[in-house]
XYZ file of N, CA, C and O in Angstrom:
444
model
N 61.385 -26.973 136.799
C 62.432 -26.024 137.126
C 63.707 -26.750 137.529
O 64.819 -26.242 137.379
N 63.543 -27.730 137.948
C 64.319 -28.393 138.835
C 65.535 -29.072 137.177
O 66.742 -29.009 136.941
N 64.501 -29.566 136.542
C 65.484 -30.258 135.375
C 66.107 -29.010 134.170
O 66.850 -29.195 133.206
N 65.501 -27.781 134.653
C 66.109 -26.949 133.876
C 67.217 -26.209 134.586
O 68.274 -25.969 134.003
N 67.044 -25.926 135.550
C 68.548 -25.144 136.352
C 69.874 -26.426 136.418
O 71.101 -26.338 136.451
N 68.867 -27.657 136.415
C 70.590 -28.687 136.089
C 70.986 -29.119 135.204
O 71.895 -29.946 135.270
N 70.217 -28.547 133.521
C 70.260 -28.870 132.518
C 71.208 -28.025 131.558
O 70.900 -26.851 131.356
N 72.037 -28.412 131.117
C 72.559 -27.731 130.031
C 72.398 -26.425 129.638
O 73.461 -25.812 129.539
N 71.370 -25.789 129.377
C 70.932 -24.770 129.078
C 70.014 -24.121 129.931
O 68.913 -23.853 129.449
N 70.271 -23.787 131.216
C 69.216 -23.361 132.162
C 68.224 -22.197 132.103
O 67.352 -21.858 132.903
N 68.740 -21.493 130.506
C 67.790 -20.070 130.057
C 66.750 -20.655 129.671
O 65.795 -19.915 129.439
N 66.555 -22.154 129.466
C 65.664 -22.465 128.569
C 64.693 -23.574 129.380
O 64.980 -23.524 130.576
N 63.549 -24.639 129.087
C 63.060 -25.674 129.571
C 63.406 -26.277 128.244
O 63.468 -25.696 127.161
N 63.619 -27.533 128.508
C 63.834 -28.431 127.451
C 63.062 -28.886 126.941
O 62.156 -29.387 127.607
N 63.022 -28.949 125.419
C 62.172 -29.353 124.407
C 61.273 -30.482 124.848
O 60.057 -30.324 124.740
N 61.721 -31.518 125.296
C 61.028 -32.304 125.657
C 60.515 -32.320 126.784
O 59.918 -33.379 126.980
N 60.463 -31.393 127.890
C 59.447 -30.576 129.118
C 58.406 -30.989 128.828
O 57.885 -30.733 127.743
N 57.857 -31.736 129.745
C 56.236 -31.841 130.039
C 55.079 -31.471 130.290
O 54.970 -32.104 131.340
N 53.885 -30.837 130.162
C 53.417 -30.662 131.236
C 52.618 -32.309 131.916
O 52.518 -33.507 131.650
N 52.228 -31.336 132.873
C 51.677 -32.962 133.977
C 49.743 -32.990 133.401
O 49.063 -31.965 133.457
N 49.302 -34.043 133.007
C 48.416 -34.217 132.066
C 47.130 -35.269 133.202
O 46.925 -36.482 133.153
N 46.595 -34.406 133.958
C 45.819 -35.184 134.953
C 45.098 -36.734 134.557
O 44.458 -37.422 135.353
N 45.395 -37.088 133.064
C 45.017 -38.444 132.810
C 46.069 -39.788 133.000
O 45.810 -40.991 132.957
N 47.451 -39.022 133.241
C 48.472 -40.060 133.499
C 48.742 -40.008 134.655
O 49.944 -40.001 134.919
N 47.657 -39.947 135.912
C 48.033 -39.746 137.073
C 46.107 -40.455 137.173
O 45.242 -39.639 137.493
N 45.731 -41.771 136.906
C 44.669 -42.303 137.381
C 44.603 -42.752 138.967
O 43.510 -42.762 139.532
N 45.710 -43.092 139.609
C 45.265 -43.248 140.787
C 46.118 -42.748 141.651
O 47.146 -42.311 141.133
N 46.025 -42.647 143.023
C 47.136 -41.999 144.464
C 48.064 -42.323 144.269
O 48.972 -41.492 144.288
N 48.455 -44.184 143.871
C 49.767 -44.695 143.674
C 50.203 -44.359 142.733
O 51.370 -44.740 142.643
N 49.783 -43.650 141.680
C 50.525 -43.289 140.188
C 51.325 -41.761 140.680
O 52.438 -41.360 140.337
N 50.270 -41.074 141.639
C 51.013 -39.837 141.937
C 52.185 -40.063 142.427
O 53.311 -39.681 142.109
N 51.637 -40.972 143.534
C 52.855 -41.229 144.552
C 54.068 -41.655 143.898
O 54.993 -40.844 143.949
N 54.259 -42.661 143.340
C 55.273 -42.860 142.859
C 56.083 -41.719 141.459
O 57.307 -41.599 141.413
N 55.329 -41.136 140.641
C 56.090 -39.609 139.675
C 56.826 -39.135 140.900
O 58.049 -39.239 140.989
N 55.900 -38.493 142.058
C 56.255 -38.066 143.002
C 57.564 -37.985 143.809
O 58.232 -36.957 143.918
N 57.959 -39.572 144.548
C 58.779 -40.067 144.514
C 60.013 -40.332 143.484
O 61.136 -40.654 143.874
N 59.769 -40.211 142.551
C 60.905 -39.981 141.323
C 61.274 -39.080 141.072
O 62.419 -39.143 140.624
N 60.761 -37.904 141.140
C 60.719 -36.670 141.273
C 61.938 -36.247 142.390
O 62.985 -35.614 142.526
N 61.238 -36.857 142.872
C 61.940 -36.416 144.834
C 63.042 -37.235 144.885
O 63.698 -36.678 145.766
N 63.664 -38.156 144.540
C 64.979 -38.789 144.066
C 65.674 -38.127 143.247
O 66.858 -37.968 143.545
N 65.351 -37.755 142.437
C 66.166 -37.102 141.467
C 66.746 -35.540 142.296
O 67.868 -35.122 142.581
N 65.578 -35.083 142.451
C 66.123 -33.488 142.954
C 66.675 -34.075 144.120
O 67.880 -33.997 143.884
N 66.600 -34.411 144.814
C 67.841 -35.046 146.027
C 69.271 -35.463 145.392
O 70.352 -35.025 145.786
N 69.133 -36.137 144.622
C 70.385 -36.537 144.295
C 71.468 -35.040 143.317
O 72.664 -34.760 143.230
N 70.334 -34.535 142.842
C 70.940 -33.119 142.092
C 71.251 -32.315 143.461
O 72.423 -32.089 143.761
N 70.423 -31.983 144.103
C 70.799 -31.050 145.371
C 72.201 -31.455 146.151
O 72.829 -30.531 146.667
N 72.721 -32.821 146.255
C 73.920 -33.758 146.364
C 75.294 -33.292 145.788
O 76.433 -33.430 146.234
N 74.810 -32.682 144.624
C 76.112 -32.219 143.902
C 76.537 -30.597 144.216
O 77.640 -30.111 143.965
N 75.401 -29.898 144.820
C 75.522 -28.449 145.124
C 76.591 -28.547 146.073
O 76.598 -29.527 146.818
N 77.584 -27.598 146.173
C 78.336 -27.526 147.651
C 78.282 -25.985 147.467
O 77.874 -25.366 146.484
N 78.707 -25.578 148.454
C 78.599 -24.207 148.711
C 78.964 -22.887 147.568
O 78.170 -21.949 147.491
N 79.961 -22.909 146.887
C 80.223 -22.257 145.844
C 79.611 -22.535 145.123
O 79.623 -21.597 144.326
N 78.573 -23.751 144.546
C 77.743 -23.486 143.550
C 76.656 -22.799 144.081
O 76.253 -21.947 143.288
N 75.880 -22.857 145.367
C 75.104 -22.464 145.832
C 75.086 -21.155 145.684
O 73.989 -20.598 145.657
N 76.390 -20.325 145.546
C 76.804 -18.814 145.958
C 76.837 -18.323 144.212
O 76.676 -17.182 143.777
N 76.942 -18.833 143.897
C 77.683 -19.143 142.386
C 76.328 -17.708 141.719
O 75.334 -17.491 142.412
N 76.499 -17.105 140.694
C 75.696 -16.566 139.838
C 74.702 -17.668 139.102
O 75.281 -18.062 138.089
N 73.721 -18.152 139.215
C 72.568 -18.807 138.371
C 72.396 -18.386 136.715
O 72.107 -17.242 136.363
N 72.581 -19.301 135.951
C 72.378 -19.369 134.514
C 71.143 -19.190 134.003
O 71.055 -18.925 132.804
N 69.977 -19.296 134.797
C 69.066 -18.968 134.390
C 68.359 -17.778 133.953
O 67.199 -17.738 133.544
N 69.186 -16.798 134.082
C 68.790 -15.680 133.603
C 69.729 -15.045 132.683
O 70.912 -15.322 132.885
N 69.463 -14.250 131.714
C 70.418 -13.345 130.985
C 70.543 -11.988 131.023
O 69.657 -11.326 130.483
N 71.654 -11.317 131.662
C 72.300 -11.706 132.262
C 71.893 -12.062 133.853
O 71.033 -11.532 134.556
N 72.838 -13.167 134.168
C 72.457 -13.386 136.033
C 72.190 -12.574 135.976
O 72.297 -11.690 135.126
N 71.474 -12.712 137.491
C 70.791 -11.543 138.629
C 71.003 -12.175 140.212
O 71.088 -11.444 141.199
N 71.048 -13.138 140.246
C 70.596 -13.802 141.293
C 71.928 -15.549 141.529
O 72.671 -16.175 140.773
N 71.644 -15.614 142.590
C 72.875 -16.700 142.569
C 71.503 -18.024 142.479
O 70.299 -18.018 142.223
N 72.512 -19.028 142.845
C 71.696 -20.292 142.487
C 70.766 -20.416 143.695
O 69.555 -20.492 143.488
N 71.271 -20.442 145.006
C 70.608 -20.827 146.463
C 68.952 -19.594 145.940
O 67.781 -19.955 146.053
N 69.275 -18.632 145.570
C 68.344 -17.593 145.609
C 66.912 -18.199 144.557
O 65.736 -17.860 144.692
N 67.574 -19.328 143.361
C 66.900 -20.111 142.557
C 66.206 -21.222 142.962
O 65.267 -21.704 142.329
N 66.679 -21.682 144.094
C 66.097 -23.032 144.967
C 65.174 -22.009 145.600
O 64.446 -21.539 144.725
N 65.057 -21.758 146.177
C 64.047 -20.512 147.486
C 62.706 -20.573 146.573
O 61.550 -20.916 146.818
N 63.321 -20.124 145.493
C 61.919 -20.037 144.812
C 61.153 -21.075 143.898
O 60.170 -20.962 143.165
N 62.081 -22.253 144.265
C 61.525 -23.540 144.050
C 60.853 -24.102 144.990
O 59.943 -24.926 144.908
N 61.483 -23.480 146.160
C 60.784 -24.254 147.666
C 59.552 -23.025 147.607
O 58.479 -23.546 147.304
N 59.481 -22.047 147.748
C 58.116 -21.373 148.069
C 57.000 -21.534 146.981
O 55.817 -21.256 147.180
N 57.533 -22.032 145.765
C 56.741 -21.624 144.637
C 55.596 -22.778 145.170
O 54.381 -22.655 145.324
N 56.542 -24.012 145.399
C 55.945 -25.777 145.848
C 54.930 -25.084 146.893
O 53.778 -24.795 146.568
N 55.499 -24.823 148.272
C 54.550 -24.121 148.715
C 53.212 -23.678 148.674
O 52.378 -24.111 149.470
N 52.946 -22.846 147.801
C 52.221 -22.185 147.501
C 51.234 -23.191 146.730
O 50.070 -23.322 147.109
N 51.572 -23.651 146.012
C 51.122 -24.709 144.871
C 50.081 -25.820 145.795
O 49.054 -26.306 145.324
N 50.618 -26.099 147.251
C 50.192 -27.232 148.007
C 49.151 -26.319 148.725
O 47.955 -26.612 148.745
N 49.654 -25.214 149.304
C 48.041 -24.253 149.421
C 46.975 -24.255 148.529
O 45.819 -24.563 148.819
N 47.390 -23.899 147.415
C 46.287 -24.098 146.326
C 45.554 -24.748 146.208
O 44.347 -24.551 146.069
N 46.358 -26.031 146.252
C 45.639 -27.657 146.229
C 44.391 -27.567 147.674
O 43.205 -27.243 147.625
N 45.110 -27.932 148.700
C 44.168 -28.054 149.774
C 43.572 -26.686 149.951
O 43.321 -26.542 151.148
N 43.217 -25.542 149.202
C 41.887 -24.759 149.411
C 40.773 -25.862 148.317
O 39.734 -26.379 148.728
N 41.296 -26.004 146.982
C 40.851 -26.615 146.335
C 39.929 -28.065 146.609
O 38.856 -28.475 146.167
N 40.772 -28.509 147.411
C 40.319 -30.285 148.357
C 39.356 -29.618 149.064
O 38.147 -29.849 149.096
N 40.221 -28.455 149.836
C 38.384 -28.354 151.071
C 37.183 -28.047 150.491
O 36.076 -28.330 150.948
N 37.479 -27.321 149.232
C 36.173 -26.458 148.532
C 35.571 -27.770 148.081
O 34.344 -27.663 148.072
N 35.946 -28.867 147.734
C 35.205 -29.802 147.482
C 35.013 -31.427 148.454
O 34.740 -32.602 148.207
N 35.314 -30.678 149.503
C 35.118 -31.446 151.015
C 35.458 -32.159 150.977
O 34.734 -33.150 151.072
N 36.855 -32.301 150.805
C 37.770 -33.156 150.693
C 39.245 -32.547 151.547
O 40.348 -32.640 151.009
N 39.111 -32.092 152.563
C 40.693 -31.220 153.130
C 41.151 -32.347 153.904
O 40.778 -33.098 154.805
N 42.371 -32.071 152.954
C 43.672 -32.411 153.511
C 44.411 -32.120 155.230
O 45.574 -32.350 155.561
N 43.405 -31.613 156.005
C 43.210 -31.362 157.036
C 44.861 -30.631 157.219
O 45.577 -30.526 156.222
N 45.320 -30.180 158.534
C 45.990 -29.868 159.023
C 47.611 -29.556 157.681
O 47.949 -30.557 157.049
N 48.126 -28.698 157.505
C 49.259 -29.173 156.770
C 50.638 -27.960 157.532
O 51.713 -27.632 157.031
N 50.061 -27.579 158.788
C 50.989 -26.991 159.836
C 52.515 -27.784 159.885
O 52.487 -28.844 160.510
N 53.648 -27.452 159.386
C 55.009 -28.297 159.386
C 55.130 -28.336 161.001
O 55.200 -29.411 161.597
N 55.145 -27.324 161.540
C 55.480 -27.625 162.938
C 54.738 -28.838 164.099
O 55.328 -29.409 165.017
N 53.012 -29.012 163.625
C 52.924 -30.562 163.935
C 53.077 -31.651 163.152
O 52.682 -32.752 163.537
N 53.715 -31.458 161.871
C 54.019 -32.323 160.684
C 55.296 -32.781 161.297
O 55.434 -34.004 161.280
N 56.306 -32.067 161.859
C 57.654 -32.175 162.332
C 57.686 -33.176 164.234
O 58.446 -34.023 164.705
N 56.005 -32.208 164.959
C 55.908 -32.983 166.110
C 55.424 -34.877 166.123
O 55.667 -35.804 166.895
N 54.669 -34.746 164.865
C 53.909 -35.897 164.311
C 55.361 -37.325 163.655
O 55.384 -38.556 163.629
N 56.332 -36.218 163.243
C 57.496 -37.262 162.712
C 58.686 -37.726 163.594
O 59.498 -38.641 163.450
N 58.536 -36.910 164.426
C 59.466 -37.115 166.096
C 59.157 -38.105 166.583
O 60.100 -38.896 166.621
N 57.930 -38.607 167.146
C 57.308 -39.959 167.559
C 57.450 -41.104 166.666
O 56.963 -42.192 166.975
């Protein structure tokens, strides 16, 4: 989503769109680092937003509906949701990711 709302044509995903193929992700450090590239990039795109684009009508739809900030929201909850998924998934196979509360994630990064 992220390379399509800053892409040229934001009605669309680009031809060359991926999906994520659980065999090119053999170990933690392979995640970690997509991950991290990932997370550079949309930082540095989020960099260029200033407030009027934020407010701005979003291209991603025909016609708009929705401004751009309203397009991030649902990039941040969608992630969200996605990381719930995961850790029901981890615990069901006794593997939980234990705790993923932001508010001791936030007390845990203070120290």
């Amino acid at each position: 989503w992220r390379v399509r709302l800053a892409g040229d044509d934001p009605t669309r995903f680009a031809e060359d769109d991926e999906e994520l193929e659980p065999g090119d992700f053999p170990t933690i450090a392979s995640i970690r680092e997509r991950w991290a590239a990932d997370e550079a990039h949309m930082r540095a795109w989020l960099a260029t937003l200033d407030d009027g684009a934020l407010a701005a009508a979003c291209d991603a739809e025909d016609p708009p509906r929705h401004a751009r900030w309203v397009h991030l929201q649902h990039l941040y909850t969608h992630a969200l949701q996605q990381f719930a998924d995961a850790a029901t998934l981890l615990s069901a196979a006794g593997r939980s990711p234990g705790s993923l509360d932001f508010l001791e994630w936030a007390d845990r990064a203070r120290t």
